[in-house]
Tab-separated table of C-alpha atoms in Angstrom:
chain	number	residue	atom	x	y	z
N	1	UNK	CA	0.000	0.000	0.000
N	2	UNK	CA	1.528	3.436	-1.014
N	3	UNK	CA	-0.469	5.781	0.792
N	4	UNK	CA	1.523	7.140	3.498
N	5	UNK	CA	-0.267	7.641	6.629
N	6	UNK	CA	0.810	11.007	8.772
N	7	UNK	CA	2.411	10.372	12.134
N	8	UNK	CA	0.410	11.213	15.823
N	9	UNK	CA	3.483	13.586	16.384
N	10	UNK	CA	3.874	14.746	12.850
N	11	UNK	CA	-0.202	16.176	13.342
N	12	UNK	CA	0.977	17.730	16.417
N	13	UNK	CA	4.191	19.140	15.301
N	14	UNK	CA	2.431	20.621	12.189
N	15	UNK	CA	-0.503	22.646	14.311
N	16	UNK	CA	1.411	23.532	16.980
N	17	UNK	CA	3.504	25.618	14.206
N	18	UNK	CA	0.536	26.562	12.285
N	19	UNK	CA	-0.966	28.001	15.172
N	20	UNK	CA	1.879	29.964	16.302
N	21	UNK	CA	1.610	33.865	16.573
N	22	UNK	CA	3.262	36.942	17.942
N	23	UNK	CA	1.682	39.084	20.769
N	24	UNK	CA	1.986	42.683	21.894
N	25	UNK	CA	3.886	42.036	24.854
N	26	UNK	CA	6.565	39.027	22.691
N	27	UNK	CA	6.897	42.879	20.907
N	28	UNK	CA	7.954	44.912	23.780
N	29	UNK	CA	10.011	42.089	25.311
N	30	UNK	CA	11.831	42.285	22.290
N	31	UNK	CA	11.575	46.030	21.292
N	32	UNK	CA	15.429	46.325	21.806
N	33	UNK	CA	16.013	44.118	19.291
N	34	UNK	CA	14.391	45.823	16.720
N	35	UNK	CA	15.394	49.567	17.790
N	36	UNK	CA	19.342	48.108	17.527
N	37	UNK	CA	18.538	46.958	14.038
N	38	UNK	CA	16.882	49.727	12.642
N	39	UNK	CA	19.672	51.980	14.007
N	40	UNK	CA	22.344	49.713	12.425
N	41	UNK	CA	20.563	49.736	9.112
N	42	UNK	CA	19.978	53.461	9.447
N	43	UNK	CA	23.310	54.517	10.123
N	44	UNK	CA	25.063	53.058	7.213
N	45	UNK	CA	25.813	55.058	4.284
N	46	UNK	CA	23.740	52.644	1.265
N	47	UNK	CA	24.298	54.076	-2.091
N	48	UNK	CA	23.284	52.862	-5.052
N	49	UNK	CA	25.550	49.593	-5.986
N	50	UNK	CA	24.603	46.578	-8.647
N	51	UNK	CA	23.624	43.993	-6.493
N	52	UNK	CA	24.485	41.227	-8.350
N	53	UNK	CA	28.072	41.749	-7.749
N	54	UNK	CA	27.807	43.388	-4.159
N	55	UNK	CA	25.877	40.384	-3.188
N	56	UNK	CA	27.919	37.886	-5.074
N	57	UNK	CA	31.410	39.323	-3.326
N	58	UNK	CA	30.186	39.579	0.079
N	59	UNK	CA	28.785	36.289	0.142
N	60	UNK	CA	31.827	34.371	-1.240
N	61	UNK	CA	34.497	36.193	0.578
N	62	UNK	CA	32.100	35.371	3.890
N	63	UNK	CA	31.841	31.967	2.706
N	64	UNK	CA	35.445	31.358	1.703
N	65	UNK	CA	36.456	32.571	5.460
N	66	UNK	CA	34.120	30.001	7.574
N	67	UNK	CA	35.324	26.780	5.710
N	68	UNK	CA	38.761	27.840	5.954
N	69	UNK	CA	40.781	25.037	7.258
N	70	UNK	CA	37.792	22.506	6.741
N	71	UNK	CA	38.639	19.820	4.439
N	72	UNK	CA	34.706	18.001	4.830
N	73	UNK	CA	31.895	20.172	3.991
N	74	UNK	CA	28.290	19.317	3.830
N	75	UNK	CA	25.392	21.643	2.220
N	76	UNK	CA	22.140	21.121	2.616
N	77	UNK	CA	20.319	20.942	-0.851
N	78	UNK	CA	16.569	21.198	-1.962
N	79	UNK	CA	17.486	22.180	-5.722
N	80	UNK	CA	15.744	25.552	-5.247
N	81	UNK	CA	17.472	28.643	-5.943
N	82	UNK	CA	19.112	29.753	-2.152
N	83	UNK	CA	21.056	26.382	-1.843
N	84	UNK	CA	21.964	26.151	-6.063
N	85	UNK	CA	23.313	29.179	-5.569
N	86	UNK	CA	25.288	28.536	-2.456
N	87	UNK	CA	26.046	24.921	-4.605
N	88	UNK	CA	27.383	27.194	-7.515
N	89	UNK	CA	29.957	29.306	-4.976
N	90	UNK	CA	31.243	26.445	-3.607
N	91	UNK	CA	32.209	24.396	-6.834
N	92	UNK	CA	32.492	27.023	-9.482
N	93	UNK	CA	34.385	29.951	-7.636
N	94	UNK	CA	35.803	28.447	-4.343
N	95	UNK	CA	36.683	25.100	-6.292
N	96	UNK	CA	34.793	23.036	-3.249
N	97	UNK	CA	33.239	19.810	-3.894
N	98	UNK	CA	30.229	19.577	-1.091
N	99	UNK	CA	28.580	16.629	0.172
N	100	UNK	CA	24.904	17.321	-0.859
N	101	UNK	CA	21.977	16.824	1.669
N	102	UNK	CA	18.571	16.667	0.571
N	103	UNK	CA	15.060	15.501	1.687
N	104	UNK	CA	12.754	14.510	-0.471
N	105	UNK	CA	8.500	14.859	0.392
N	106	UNK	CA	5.482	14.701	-2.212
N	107	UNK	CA	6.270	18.619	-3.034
N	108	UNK	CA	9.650	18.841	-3.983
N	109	UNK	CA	9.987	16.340	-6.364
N	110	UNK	CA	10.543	18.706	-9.149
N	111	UNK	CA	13.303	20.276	-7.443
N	112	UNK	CA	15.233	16.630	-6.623
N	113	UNK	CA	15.088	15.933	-10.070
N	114	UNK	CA	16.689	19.210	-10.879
N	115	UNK	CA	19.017	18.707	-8.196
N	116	UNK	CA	20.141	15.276	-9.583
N	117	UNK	CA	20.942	17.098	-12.632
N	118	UNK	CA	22.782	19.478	-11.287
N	119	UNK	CA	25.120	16.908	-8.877
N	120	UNK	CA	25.325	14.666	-11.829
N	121	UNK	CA	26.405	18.079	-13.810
N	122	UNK	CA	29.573	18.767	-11.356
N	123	UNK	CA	29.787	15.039	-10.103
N	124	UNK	CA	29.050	15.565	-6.657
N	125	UNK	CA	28.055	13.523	-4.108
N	126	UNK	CA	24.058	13.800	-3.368
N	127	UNK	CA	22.574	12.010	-0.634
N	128	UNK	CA	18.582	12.138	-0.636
N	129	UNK	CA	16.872	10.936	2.336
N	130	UNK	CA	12.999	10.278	2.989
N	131	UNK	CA	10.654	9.671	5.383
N	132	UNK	CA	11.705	6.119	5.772
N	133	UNK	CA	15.257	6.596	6.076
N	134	UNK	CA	15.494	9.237	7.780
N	135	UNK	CA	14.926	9.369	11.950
N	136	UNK	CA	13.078	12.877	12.034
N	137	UNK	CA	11.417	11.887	14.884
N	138	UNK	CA	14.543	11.661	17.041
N	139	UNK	CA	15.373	14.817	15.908
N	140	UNK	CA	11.934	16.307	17.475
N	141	UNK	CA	12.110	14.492	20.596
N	142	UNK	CA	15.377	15.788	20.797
N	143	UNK	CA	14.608	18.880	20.697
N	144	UNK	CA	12.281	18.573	23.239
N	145	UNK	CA	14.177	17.006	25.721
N	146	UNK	CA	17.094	19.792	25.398
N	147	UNK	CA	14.690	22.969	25.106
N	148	UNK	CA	11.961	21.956	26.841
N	149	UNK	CA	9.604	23.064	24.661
N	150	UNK	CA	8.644	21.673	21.037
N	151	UNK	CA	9.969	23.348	18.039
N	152	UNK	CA	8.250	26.210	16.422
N	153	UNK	CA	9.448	25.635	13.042
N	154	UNK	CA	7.917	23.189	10.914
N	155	UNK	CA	10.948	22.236	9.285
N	156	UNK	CA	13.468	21.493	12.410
N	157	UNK	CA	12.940	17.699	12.700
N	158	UNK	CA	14.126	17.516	8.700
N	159	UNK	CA	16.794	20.100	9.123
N	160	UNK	CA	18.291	18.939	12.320
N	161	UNK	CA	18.354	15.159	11.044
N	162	UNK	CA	19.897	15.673	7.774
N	163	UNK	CA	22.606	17.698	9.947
N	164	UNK	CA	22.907	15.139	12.140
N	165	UNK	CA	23.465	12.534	8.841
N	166	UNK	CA	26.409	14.962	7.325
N	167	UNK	CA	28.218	15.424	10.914
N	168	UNK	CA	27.916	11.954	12.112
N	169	UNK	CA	27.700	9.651	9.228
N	170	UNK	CA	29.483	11.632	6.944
N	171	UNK	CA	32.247	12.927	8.887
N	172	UNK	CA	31.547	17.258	7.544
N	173	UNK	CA	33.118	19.594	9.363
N	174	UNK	CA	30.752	22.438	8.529
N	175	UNK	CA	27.310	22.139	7.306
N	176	UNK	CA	26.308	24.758	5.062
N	177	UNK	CA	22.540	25.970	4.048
N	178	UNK	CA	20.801	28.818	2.494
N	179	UNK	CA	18.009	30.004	5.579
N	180	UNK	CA	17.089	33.424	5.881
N	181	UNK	CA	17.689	34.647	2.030
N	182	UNK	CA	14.394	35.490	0.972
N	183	UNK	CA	13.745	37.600	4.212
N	184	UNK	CA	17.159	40.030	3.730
N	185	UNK	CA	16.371	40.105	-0.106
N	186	UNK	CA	13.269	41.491	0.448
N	187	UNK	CA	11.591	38.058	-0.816
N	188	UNK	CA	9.012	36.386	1.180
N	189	UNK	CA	5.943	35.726	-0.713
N	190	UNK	CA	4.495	38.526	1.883
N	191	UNK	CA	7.337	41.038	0.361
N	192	UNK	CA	5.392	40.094	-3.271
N	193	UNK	CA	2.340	40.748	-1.641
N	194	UNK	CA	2.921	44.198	-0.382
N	195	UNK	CA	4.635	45.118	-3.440
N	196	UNK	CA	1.455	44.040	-5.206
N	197	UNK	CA	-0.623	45.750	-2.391
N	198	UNK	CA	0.945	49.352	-2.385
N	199	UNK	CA	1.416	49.324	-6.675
N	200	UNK	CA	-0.857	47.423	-7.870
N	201	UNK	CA	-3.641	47.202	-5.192
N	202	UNK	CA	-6.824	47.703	-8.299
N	203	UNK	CA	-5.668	44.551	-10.424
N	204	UNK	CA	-5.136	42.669	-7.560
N	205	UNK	CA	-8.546	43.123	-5.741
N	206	UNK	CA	-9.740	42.507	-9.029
N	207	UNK	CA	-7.972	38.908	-9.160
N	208	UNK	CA	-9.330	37.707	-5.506
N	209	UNK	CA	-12.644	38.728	-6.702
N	210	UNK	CA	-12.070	36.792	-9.999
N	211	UNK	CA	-10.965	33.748	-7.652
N	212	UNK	CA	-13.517	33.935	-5.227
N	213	UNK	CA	-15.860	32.863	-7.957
N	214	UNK	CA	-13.987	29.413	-8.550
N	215	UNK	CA	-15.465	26.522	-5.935
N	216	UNK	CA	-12.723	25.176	-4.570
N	217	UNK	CA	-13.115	22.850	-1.652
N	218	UNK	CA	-13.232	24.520	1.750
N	219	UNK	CA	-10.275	21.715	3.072
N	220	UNK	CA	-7.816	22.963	0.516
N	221	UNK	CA	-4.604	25.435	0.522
N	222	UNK	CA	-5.864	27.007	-2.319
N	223	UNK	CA	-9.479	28.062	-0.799
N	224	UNK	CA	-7.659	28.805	2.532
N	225	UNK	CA	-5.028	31.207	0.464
N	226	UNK	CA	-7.998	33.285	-1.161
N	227	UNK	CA	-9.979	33.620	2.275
N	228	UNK	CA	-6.596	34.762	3.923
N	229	UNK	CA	-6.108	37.727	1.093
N	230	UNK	CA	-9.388	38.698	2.075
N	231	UNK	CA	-8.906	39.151	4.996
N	232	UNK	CA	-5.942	41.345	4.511
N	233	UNK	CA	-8.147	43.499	2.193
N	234	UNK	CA	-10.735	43.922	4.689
N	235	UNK	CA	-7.546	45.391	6.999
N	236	UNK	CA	-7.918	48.730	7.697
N	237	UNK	CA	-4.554	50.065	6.411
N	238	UNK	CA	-0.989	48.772	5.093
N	239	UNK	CA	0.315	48.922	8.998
N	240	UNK	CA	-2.379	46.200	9.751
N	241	UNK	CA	-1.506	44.141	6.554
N	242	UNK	CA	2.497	44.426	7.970
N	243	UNK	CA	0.960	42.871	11.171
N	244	UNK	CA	-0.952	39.974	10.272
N	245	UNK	CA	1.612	38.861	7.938
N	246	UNK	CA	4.054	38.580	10.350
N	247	UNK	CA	1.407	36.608	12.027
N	248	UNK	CA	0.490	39.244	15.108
N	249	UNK	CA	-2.098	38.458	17.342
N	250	UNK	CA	-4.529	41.571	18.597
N	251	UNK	CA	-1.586	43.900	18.495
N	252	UNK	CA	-2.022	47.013	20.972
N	253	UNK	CA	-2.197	50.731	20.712
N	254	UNK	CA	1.075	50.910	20.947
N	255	UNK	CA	2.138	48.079	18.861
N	256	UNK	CA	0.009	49.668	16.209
N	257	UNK	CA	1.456	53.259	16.689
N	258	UNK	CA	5.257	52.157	16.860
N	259	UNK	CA	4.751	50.690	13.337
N	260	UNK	CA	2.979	53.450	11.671
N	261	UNK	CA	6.063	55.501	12.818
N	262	UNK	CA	8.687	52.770	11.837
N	263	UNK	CA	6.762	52.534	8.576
N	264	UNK	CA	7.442	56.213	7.654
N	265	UNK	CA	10.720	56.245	8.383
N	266	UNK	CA	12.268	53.409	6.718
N	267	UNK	CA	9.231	52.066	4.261
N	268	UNK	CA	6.734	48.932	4.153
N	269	UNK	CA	9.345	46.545	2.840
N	270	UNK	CA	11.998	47.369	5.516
N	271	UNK	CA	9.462	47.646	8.478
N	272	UNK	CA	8.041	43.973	7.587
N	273	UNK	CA	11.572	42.435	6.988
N	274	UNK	CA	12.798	44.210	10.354
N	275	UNK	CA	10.082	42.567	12.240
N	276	UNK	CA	10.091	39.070	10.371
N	277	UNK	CA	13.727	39.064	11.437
N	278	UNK	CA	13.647	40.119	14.334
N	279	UNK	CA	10.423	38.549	16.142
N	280	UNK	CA	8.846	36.000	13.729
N	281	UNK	CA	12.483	34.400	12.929
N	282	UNK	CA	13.874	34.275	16.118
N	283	UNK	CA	10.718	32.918	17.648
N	284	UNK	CA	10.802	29.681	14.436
N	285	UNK	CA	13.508	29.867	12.030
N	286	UNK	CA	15.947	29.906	14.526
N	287	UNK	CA	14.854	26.830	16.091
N	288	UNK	CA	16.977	24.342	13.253
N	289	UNK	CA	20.066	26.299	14.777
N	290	UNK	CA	19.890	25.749	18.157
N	291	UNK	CA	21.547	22.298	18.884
N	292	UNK	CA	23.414	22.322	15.644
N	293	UNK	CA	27.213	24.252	16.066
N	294	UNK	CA	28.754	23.149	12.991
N	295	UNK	CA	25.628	24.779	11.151
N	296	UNK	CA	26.106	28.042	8.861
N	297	UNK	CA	24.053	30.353	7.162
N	298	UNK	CA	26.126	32.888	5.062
N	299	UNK	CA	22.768	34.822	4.684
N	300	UNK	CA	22.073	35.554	8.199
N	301	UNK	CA	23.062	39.587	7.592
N	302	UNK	CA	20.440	42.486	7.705
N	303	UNK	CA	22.531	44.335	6.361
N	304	UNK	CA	21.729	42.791	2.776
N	305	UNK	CA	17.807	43.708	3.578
N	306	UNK	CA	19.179	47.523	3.685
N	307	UNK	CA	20.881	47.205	0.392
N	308	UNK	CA	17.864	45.116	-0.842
N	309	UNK	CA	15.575	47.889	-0.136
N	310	UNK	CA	17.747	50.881	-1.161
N	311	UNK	CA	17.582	48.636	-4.464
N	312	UNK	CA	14.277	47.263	-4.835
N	313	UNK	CA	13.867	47.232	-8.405
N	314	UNK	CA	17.329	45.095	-9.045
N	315	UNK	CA	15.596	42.776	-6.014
N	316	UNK	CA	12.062	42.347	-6.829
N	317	UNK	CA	9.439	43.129	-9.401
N	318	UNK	CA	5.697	42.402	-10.044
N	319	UNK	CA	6.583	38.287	-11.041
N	320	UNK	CA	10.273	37.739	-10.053
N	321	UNK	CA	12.149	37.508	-6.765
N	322	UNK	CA	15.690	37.440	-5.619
N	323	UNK	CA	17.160	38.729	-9.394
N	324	UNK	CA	20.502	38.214	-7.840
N	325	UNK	CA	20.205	34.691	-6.744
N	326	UNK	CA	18.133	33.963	-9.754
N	327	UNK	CA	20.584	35.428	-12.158
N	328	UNK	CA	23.399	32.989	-11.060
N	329	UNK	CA	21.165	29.947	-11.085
N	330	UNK	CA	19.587	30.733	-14.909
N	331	UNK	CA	23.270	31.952	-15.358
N	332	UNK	CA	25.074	27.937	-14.921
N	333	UNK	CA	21.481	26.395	-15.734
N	334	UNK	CA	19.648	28.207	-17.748
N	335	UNK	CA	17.348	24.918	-18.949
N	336	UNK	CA	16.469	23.686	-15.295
N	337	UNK	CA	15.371	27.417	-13.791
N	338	UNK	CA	12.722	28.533	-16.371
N	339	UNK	CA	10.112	29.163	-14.090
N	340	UNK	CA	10.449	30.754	-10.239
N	341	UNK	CA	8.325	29.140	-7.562
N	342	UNK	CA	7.747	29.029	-3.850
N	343	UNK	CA	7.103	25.831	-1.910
N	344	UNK	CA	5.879	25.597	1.149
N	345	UNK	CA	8.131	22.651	3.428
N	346	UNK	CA	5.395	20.115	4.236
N	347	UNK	CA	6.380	16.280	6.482
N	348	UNK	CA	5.221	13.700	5.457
């Protein structure tokens, strides 16, 4: 029998994360945060710069320092654009030859075929795992025990098992991923959705309404996608759309107020990123870091988000995200990245 039948702890895992949210007073415990981050972002002189090459430089010389001295490294590898082009660094301009880490689910199949390609391409070593050879659940229980808590992101159990594979069982001494690039490039499918909101706010009410005329079933993403937008058109202005997508719950007065003012002075984009990094990724993302030391993320810098938004339009346009990172990939494969998607990381 092929149909794979969801775990009692994968259930909970999932709606535990699906349920989480960010309240008034998580804001004002962590108001320091965010005033230190808009003052570091503020008080750099940003010009104008091509990004492609800014990014490109900062992220290899970054990159080339951490695995100095490491003879064994591991990068995890979906085959979507934040890890090919981390892949492409590595081989192509640091002449590294990565162990490759991927998991494969019932959504990413595309990708793993791409990926294949691409290891086949630059004979590399790929090693996909699955749900049935792959101990996720230790990785959860794991968690638990050390944090006392469960995990608020979705994708630890994955993350910290396939870490676990390249450290242990395949003796890396640095495991390398993409994480946090489509927040500091200004490139979360809620950074589309603003840009769509504040430019093009008449076509795209008129698409939900075209939408909302199609039946789909009440149970599926799609339905549940087109009711959400809704709801973010009913919102009374864009600080209340910057809110719920960063997944407040009943913000305050003052919650409210503070980003109306950070809003003006630094823009929608940059108020949304600063508070997805600052509250919404420290509370989940985070999470796949915490009992993993030999884990690195070359992205984790604000300080791209500033040069992001300073250049928006080399960044992000009305179909197309992350130009840099998509540049490079279309660049070395210009066959396997015709079309730009998101996927959303779902266990199995």
């Amino acid at each position: 029998m092929n149909e794979i039948v969801t775990k009692p702890w994968i259930k909970e895992h999932s709606e535990h994360c699906s349920n989480l949210t960010i309240s008034s007073s998580y804001f004002k415990d962590n108001l320091k945060n965010i005033e230190n981050l808009v003052s570091k972002i503020t008080s750099e002189n940003i010009d104008k710069l091509d990004m492609k090459d800014y990014l490109f430089n900062d992220l290899l010389l970054k990159i080339k320092n951490k695995i100095e001295g490491k003879t064994n490294i591991g990068l995890l590898c979906s085959g979507g654009e934040d890890s090919v082009y981390l892949l492409i660094i590595l081989v192509k301009y640091l002449n590294i030859r990565p162990k490759l880490f991927c998991y494969e689910s019932k959504n990413n199949k595309k990708d793993v075929i791409r990926l294949k390609k691409i290891s086949n391409a630059y004979d590399l070593e790929l090693n996909i795992f699955g749900i049935s050879n792959l101990d996720i659940e230790d990785s959860y229980r794991l968690f638990i025990k050390n944090q006392s808590r469960p995990p608020n992101d979705m994708a630890q159990p994955v993350h910290n098992a396939l870490y676990k594979e390249a450290i242990k069982n395949f003796n890396c001494d640095i495991v390398i991923d993409g994480q946090f690039c489509d927040t500091v490039l200004l490139s979360n499918p809620q950074n589309h959705f603003l840009l769509w909101y504040e430019n093009y706010n008449f076509f795209l009410k008129q698409l939900i309404r075209v939408l909302n005329l199609i039946p789909f079933k009440e149970n599926k993403k799609t339905h549940q996608r087109i009711v959400f937008l809704n709801e973010l058109f009913n919102s009374p202005d864009s600080v209340a759309v910057i809110l719920r997508l960063v997944n407040f719950n009943e913000p305050d007065d003052f919650t409210i107020e503070y980003t109306r003012n950070l809003q003006g002075k630094i823009g929608t984009q940059l108020t949304f990123s600063v508070y997805f990094f600052s509250l919404l990724l420290s509370l989940r993302e985070r999470d796949k870091y915490l009992q993993c030391p030999e884990l690195y993320s070359p992205f984790d810098d604000f300080r791209y988000a500033a040069y992001a938004n300073h250049n928006i339009d080399q960044i992000i346009d009305l179909f197309i995200r992350k130009k840099p990172i998509r540049y490079m990939c279309k660049k070395h494969f210009p066959r396997l990245f015709k079309f730009q998607n998101t996927l959303p990381f779902e266990l199995e």
